[in-house]
Amino acid sequence: MDLEPRPPAGDLEEAVSVFVGHRGRLFGIAYRVLGSVVEAEDVVQEVWLRWQKTDRSAVVSPVAFLSSTTTRLAINVAQSARVRRETYIGPWLPEPIDTSSDPEVGAQRAEALELALLLVLEKLSPVERAAYVLREAFDYGYPEIADMLHISPVYVRKIVSRARKHLSDEQRESVDAGEHRRLLNAFVSAARTGDVASLEALLAPDATSLSDGNGLRACARIPVLGRARIAKLATYSRLWRDAEPRLVDANGRMGVMCYRDGEPATFLTVAASKEGIHKVMWVFAPSKIAAFLASRSRGATASGRPDGTAAMTQPRRLTSHGHGCHTSPGCPVMSA
């Protein structure tokens, strides 16, 4: 027998309306802190459950309450994720997200969204990452961030400044969207035709190629370094045989999804500066490909039904993320 008192229908409808109105922002915070679409959705689902159970009449600012709860939950998940990733086989890349229908993923500014930057953010502690995201992507004030993280505003300023310095040391100034698309198109065209010389000309001298597959099906377990080696591996014929590359909007930049037999198999994007392409990122893990495809309908289906209650009544179970590659065994892009 259910002995818990049920909130009045009108109260629940108001709770749903408030939550749905801020859901994009909450997802945007969680995704940037975690680099995972699936984990971010789980955090947002948990926030909804807590929002249902809280005494909302005592909440002065719903957006502050929801953002604060999301941030703290995301930090907790990030801390456990860091431990899990210690056993990850080979390079780990953030799950790409489709931003064609939601370019900023709930942010006031499209900061801390590019895949390469999310990868650099992983080098920060979860608290540093959260403070940086709240400040740079969502323009929260230092006192607001201090309240969310339960630390002093002075310390918030310190860790945000430290995060900025760390990122400036690691991150290069990106080319604009048009040049990024040109370089990506040129990379794919040269790779498919086996034009090693053209590929080398596109790459920065210290370019790195990362392949995320968690070690399955001979996926790379170490980064591939240098123009010559990356160009040679990227032109491996079996990588492109029967592949149909399609441009996609991923993390605010252009990416490529390669299909085989009508099924998505590999995601590819690059990071580039004025020196050329300095990072090539391949995602082969089926769970991450699936998360990208699912993210296309995230905005449309986030609320489940028009009133938003269908998908926000039961928590999703956190899945164990299986990974694998859809490429041929022994492909040198993965097995080098």
Short mmCIF file of C-alpha atoms in Angstrom, two decimals:
data_model
loop_
_atom_site.label_atom_id
_atom_site.label_comp_id
_atom_site.label_asym_id
_atom_site.label_seq_id
_atom_site.Cartn_x
_atom_site.Cartn_y
_atom_site.Cartn_z
CA MET A 1 0.00 0.00 0.00
CA ASP A 2 1.33 3.44 -0.93
CA LEU A 3 1.24 5.50 2.28
CA GLU A 4 3.14 8.51 0.92
CA PRO A 5 0.94 11.57 0.44
CA ARG A 6 0.55 12.52 -3.18
CA PRO A 7 0.94 16.14 -4.22
CA PRO A 8 -2.10 17.88 -5.68
CA ALA A 9 -2.36 17.51 -9.46
CA GLY A 10 -1.94 21.24 -9.97
CA ASP A 11 1.21 21.28 -7.84
CA LEU A 12 2.74 18.43 -9.84
CA GLU A 13 1.89 20.14 -13.11
CA GLU A 14 3.62 23.28 -11.92
CA ALA A 15 6.65 21.24 -10.83
CA VAL A 16 6.83 19.62 -14.26
CA SER A 17 6.50 22.98 -16.01
CA VAL A 18 9.33 24.52 -13.96
CA PHE A 19 11.59 21.51 -14.43
CA VAL A 20 11.02 21.24 -18.18
CA GLY A 21 11.71 24.95 -18.53
CA HIS A 22 15.19 24.50 -17.05
CA ARG A 23 15.95 21.00 -18.28
CA GLY A 24 18.20 22.10 -21.14
CA ARG A 25 20.39 24.09 -18.77
CA LEU A 26 20.60 21.19 -16.32
CA PHE A 27 21.60 18.75 -19.04
CA GLY A 28 24.15 21.24 -20.35
CA ILE A 29 25.81 21.53 -16.94
CA ALA A 30 25.88 17.77 -16.34
CA TYR A 31 27.11 16.94 -19.84
CA ARG A 32 30.02 19.37 -19.67
CA VAL A 33 31.10 18.11 -16.25
CA LEU A 34 30.80 14.44 -17.23
CA GLY A 35 31.51 14.27 -20.97
CA SER A 36 28.80 11.63 -21.24
CA VAL A 37 25.31 11.95 -22.68
CA VAL A 38 24.09 8.85 -20.83
CA GLU A 39 25.49 9.87 -17.44
CA ALA A 40 24.19 13.43 -17.87
CA GLU A 41 20.69 12.12 -18.58
CA ASP A 42 20.87 9.94 -15.47
CA VAL A 43 21.87 12.96 -13.38
CA VAL A 44 19.00 15.04 -14.76
CA GLN A 45 16.58 12.19 -14.06
CA GLU A 46 17.77 12.03 -10.45
CA VAL A 47 17.36 15.81 -10.13
CA TRP A 48 13.74 15.44 -11.28
CA LEU A 49 13.09 12.80 -8.64
CA ARG A 50 14.54 15.07 -5.95
CA TRP A 51 12.56 18.04 -7.27
CA GLN A 52 9.35 16.00 -6.91
CA LYS A 53 10.15 15.09 -3.32
CA THR A 54 11.37 18.47 -2.09
CA ASP A 55 9.19 21.06 -0.32
CA ARG A 56 8.98 23.38 -3.30
CA SER A 57 7.12 26.05 -1.34
CA ALA A 58 10.35 26.66 0.57
CA VAL A 59 12.47 27.03 -2.56
CA VAL A 60 13.22 30.70 -3.23
CA SER A 61 14.80 30.17 -6.66
CA PRO A 62 13.89 26.97 -8.53
CA VAL A 63 16.66 27.43 -11.11
CA ALA A 64 19.25 27.89 -8.36
CA PHE A 65 18.00 24.79 -6.54
CA LEU A 66 17.93 22.68 -9.71
CA SER A 67 21.31 23.90 -10.97
CA SER A 68 22.92 23.37 -7.58
CA THR A 69 21.51 19.84 -7.26
CA THR A 70 22.61 18.99 -10.80
CA THR A 71 26.14 20.29 -10.20
CA ARG A 72 26.67 18.37 -6.97
CA LEU A 73 25.28 15.13 -8.42
CA ALA A 74 27.45 15.53 -11.52
CA ILE A 75 30.54 16.03 -9.35
CA ASN A 76 29.74 12.83 -7.45
CA VAL A 77 29.32 10.88 -10.70
CA ALA A 78 32.51 12.41 -12.13
CA GLN A 79 34.48 11.28 -9.10
CA SER A 80 33.33 7.67 -9.52
CA ALA A 81 33.76 7.88 -13.31
CA ARG A 82 37.39 8.90 -12.86
CA VAL A 83 38.00 5.67 -10.94
CA ARG A 84 36.19 3.60 -13.59
CA ARG A 85 38.22 5.17 -16.39
CA GLU A 86 41.44 4.00 -14.78
CA THR A 87 40.57 0.55 -16.15
CA TYR A 88 39.51 1.84 -19.57
CA ILE A 89 41.55 0.20 -22.33
CA GLY A 90 43.11 2.72 -24.66
CA PRO A 91 42.20 6.41 -25.08
CA TRP A 92 38.92 7.60 -23.61
CA LEU A 93 36.97 10.27 -25.50
CA PRO A 94 33.85 12.12 -24.38
CA GLU A 95 30.57 10.95 -25.90
CA PRO A 96 29.81 13.25 -28.84
CA ILE A 97 26.42 14.94 -28.80
CA ASP A 98 24.30 16.13 -31.72
CA THR A 99 23.91 19.91 -31.45
CA SER A 100 21.99 20.53 -34.68
CA SER A 101 18.72 21.19 -32.86
CA ASP A 102 20.19 22.51 -29.60
CA PRO A 103 23.46 24.23 -30.55
CA GLU A 104 24.43 25.27 -27.04
CA VAL A 105 23.02 22.33 -25.07
CA GLY A 106 21.34 24.63 -22.59
CA ALA A 107 24.19 27.11 -22.23
CA GLN A 108 24.03 30.87 -22.50
CA ARG A 109 27.31 30.59 -24.41
CA ALA A 110 28.67 27.63 -26.32
CA GLU A 111 31.72 27.35 -24.08
CA ALA A 112 33.30 24.09 -22.93
CA LEU A 113 31.45 22.08 -25.55
CA GLU A 114 33.94 21.12 -28.27
CA LEU A 115 35.07 17.52 -27.95
CA ALA A 116 38.76 18.41 -27.69
CA LEU A 117 38.09 20.88 -24.88
CA LEU A 118 35.93 18.39 -22.99
CA LEU A 119 38.85 16.01 -23.22
CA VAL A 120 41.18 18.61 -21.69
CA LEU A 121 38.61 19.33 -18.95
CA GLU A 122 39.00 15.70 -17.86
CA LYS A 123 42.45 16.65 -16.54
CA LEU A 124 40.85 18.97 -13.97
CA SER A 125 39.34 17.76 -10.73
CA PRO A 126 35.53 17.39 -10.83
CA VAL A 127 35.12 20.48 -8.61
CA GLU A 128 37.45 22.57 -10.79
CA ARG A 129 35.60 21.36 -13.88
CA ALA A 130 32.22 22.25 -12.41
CA ALA A 131 33.35 25.72 -11.32
CA TYR A 132 34.84 26.42 -14.74
CA VAL A 133 31.71 25.21 -16.56
CA LEU A 134 29.35 27.24 -14.36
CA ARG A 135 31.41 30.37 -14.83
CA GLU A 136 32.47 30.14 -18.48
CA ALA A 137 29.51 28.36 -20.09
CA PHE A 138 26.63 29.56 -17.93
CA ASP A 139 27.93 32.91 -16.62
CA TYR A 140 27.10 32.25 -12.97
CA GLY A 141 28.57 34.71 -10.51
CA TYR A 142 31.27 33.64 -8.07
CA PRO A 143 28.94 33.88 -5.04
CA GLU A 144 26.34 31.70 -6.83
CA ILE A 145 28.96 29.09 -7.68
CA ALA A 146 30.22 29.20 -4.11
CA ASP A 147 26.72 28.41 -2.84
CA MET A 148 26.37 25.52 -5.28
CA LEU A 149 29.73 23.99 -4.39
CA HIS A 150 29.61 24.83 -0.66
CA ILE A 151 32.94 26.67 -0.79
CA SER A 152 33.95 30.31 -0.39
CA PRO A 153 33.73 32.82 -3.29
CA VAL A 154 37.45 33.48 -2.85
CA TYR A 155 38.21 29.82 -3.40
CA VAL A 156 35.87 29.73 -6.41
CA ARG A 157 37.85 32.56 -8.01
CA LYS A 158 41.06 30.71 -7.27
CA ILE A 159 40.02 27.39 -8.82
CA VAL A 160 38.39 29.03 -11.86
CA SER A 161 41.59 31.01 -12.44
CA ARG A 162 43.64 27.85 -12.03
CA ALA A 163 41.39 26.00 -14.47
CA ARG A 164 41.68 28.76 -17.05
CA LYS A 165 45.46 28.70 -16.82
CA HIS A 166 45.59 24.94 -17.12
CA LEU A 167 43.31 25.00 -20.17
CA SER A 168 45.23 27.84 -21.81
CA ASP A 169 48.41 25.78 -21.45
CA GLU A 170 46.74 22.71 -22.97
CA GLN A 171 44.26 24.14 -25.46
CA ARG A 172 45.11 25.85 -28.74
CA GLU A 173 43.08 28.62 -30.30
CA SER A 174 40.56 26.95 -32.61
CA VAL A 175 39.94 27.89 -36.21
CA ASP A 176 36.49 29.24 -37.07
CA ALA A 177 33.63 26.91 -38.03
CA GLY A 178 34.10 27.41 -41.77
CA GLU A 179 37.79 26.56 -41.71
CA HIS A 180 37.13 23.60 -39.40
CA ARG A 181 34.61 22.20 -41.87
CA ARG A 182 37.02 22.72 -44.79
CA LEU A 183 39.82 20.90 -43.00
CA LEU A 184 37.57 18.02 -41.95
CA ASN A 185 36.23 17.60 -45.50
CA ALA A 186 39.76 17.70 -46.90
CA PHE A 187 40.94 15.14 -44.33
CA VAL A 188 38.16 12.67 -45.16
CA SER A 189 38.58 13.17 -48.92
CA ALA A 190 42.34 12.59 -48.79
CA ALA A 191 41.99 9.62 -46.43
CA ARG A 192 39.39 7.90 -48.62
CA THR A 193 41.49 8.33 -51.78
CA GLY A 194 44.75 7.32 -50.13
CA ASP A 195 46.38 10.71 -50.67
CA VAL A 196 49.06 10.54 -47.97
CA ALA A 197 50.85 13.70 -49.09
CA SER A 198 47.69 15.82 -48.89
CA LEU A 199 46.90 14.41 -45.47
CA GLU A 200 50.33 15.25 -44.12
CA ALA A 201 49.92 18.80 -45.40
CA LEU A 202 46.70 19.16 -43.37
CA LEU A 203 48.25 17.96 -40.10
CA ALA A 204 50.20 19.97 -37.55
CA PRO A 205 53.74 18.68 -36.90
CA ASP A 206 52.79 17.37 -33.45
CA ALA A 207 49.37 15.98 -34.43
CA THR A 208 47.83 13.17 -32.37
CA SER A 209 45.19 10.59 -33.32
CA LEU A 210 43.01 9.05 -30.60
CA SER A 211 40.75 6.02 -31.09
CA ASP A 212 38.10 5.19 -28.49
CA GLY A 213 36.98 1.58 -28.48
CA ASN A 214 37.91 0.31 -25.00
CA GLY A 215 40.37 -2.19 -26.51
CA LEU A 216 37.79 -4.27 -28.36
CA ARG A 217 38.33 -5.59 -31.90
CA ALA A 218 41.95 -4.50 -32.03
CA CYS A 219 41.17 -0.87 -31.25
CA ALA A 220 44.17 1.35 -30.53
CA ARG A 221 45.47 1.25 -27.00
CA ILE A 222 47.89 4.12 -27.42
CA PRO A 223 47.69 7.52 -29.18
CA VAL A 224 49.12 7.65 -32.70
CA LEU A 225 51.63 10.49 -33.03
CA GLY A 226 53.06 12.47 -35.91
CA ARG A 227 52.03 13.49 -39.42
CA ALA A 228 53.45 10.55 -41.31
CA ARG A 229 52.04 7.85 -39.07
CA ILE A 230 48.58 9.40 -38.79
CA ALA A 231 48.41 9.95 -42.56
CA LYS A 232 49.47 6.37 -43.26
CA LEU A 233 46.94 4.91 -40.84
CA ALA A 234 44.06 7.18 -41.89
CA THR A 235 44.44 6.02 -45.51
CA TYR A 236 44.17 2.33 -44.63
CA SER A 237 41.80 1.05 -47.30
CA ARG A 238 39.77 -1.30 -45.09
CA LEU A 239 38.83 1.61 -42.87
CA TRP A 240 36.94 3.28 -45.75
CA ARG A 241 35.81 0.24 -47.74
CA ASP A 242 32.00 0.33 -48.17
CA ALA A 243 31.88 3.32 -45.84
CA GLU A 244 29.41 6.15 -46.43
CA PRO A 245 30.59 9.30 -44.61
CA ARG A 246 27.89 11.78 -43.63
CA LEU A 247 28.46 15.21 -42.11
CA VAL A 248 26.87 15.72 -38.68
CA ASP A 249 26.73 18.62 -36.23
CA ALA A 250 28.54 17.44 -33.10
CA ASN A 251 29.45 19.52 -30.05
CA GLY A 252 28.98 22.75 -31.95
CA ARG A 253 31.37 21.71 -34.72
CA MET A 254 31.20 19.54 -37.81
CA GLY A 255 31.88 15.84 -37.51
CA VAL A 256 31.56 12.80 -39.76
CA MET A 257 29.52 9.68 -39.10
CA CYS A 258 30.56 6.74 -41.28
CA TYR A 259 27.83 4.26 -42.13
CA ARG A 260 28.21 0.69 -43.31
CA ASP A 261 25.23 -1.19 -44.71
CA GLY A 262 23.05 1.68 -43.52
CA GLU A 263 24.26 1.39 -39.92
CA PRO A 264 26.41 4.00 -38.12
CA ALA A 265 29.84 2.52 -37.45
CA THR A 266 32.42 5.23 -36.74
CA PHE A 267 32.37 8.87 -35.65
CA LEU A 268 35.24 11.16 -36.63
CA THR A 269 36.06 14.75 -35.83
CA VAL A 270 39.17 16.91 -35.62
CA ALA A 271 40.54 19.81 -33.63
CA ALA A 272 42.45 22.41 -35.61
CA SER A 273 44.38 25.61 -35.10
CA LYS A 274 46.29 27.88 -37.47
CA GLU A 275 49.07 25.25 -37.54
CA GLY A 276 46.62 22.68 -38.96
CA ILE A 277 44.79 19.66 -37.58
CA HIS A 278 46.43 18.81 -34.26
CA LYS A 279 44.00 16.19 -32.96
CA VAL A 280 42.08 13.49 -34.83
CA MET A 281 39.38 11.80 -32.76
CA TRP A 282 37.76 8.49 -33.75
CA VAL A 283 34.87 6.99 -31.77
CA PHE A 284 34.22 3.31 -32.47
CA ALA A 285 32.50 2.31 -29.22
CA PRO A 286 28.93 1.27 -30.14
CA SER A 287 27.49 2.69 -26.91
CA LYS A 288 28.93 6.13 -27.70
CA ILE A 289 27.68 5.99 -31.28
CA ALA A 290 24.25 5.06 -29.93
CA ALA A 291 24.37 7.90 -27.40
CA PHE A 292 25.10 10.38 -30.20
CA LEU A 293 22.16 9.14 -32.26
CA ALA A 294 19.88 9.23 -29.23
CA SER A 295 20.95 12.79 -28.46
CA ARG A 296 19.41 13.94 -31.74
CA SER A 297 15.95 13.54 -30.27
CA ARG A 298 16.90 14.60 -26.74
CA GLY A 299 15.21 17.98 -26.93
CA ALA A 300 12.07 16.63 -28.55
CA THR A 301 11.65 13.67 -26.21
CA ALA A 302 13.11 15.01 -22.97
CA SER A 303 9.70 15.43 -21.47
CA GLY A 304 8.27 12.16 -22.78
CA ARG A 305 4.74 13.60 -23.28
CA PRO A 306 3.62 17.16 -23.91
CA ASP A 307 3.09 17.60 -20.17
CA GLY A 308 6.56 16.27 -19.45
CA THR A 309 5.61 13.60 -16.92
CA ALA A 310 6.02 10.35 -18.85
CA ALA A 311 9.81 10.18 -18.88
CA MET A 312 10.27 11.70 -15.44
CA THR A 313 8.50 9.34 -13.10
CA GLN A 314 10.94 6.44 -12.81
CA PRO A 315 14.75 6.64 -12.66
CA ARG A 316 16.76 5.01 -15.42
CA ARG A 317 19.24 2.43 -14.29
CA LEU A 318 22.83 3.44 -14.87
CA THR A 319 24.06 1.03 -17.50
CA SER A 320 27.43 -0.61 -17.71
CA HIS A 321 28.69 0.92 -20.90
CA GLY A 322 29.81 -1.79 -23.27
CA HIS A 323 32.19 -0.74 -26.01
CA GLY A 324 33.33 -2.15 -29.28
CA CYS A 325 34.36 -1.33 -32.82
CA HIS A 326 32.55 -1.80 -36.08
CA THR A 327 35.75 -1.83 -38.06
CA SER A 328 37.59 -4.80 -39.36
CA PRO A 329 39.86 -6.63 -36.92
CA GLY A 330 43.44 -5.55 -37.25
CA CYS A 331 42.70 -2.14 -38.74
CA PRO A 332 45.93 -0.17 -38.16
CA VAL A 333 44.10 3.00 -37.18
CA MET A 334 42.94 1.04 -34.16
CA SER A 335 45.68 -1.51 -33.63
CA ALA A 336 48.77 0.67 -33.89
#
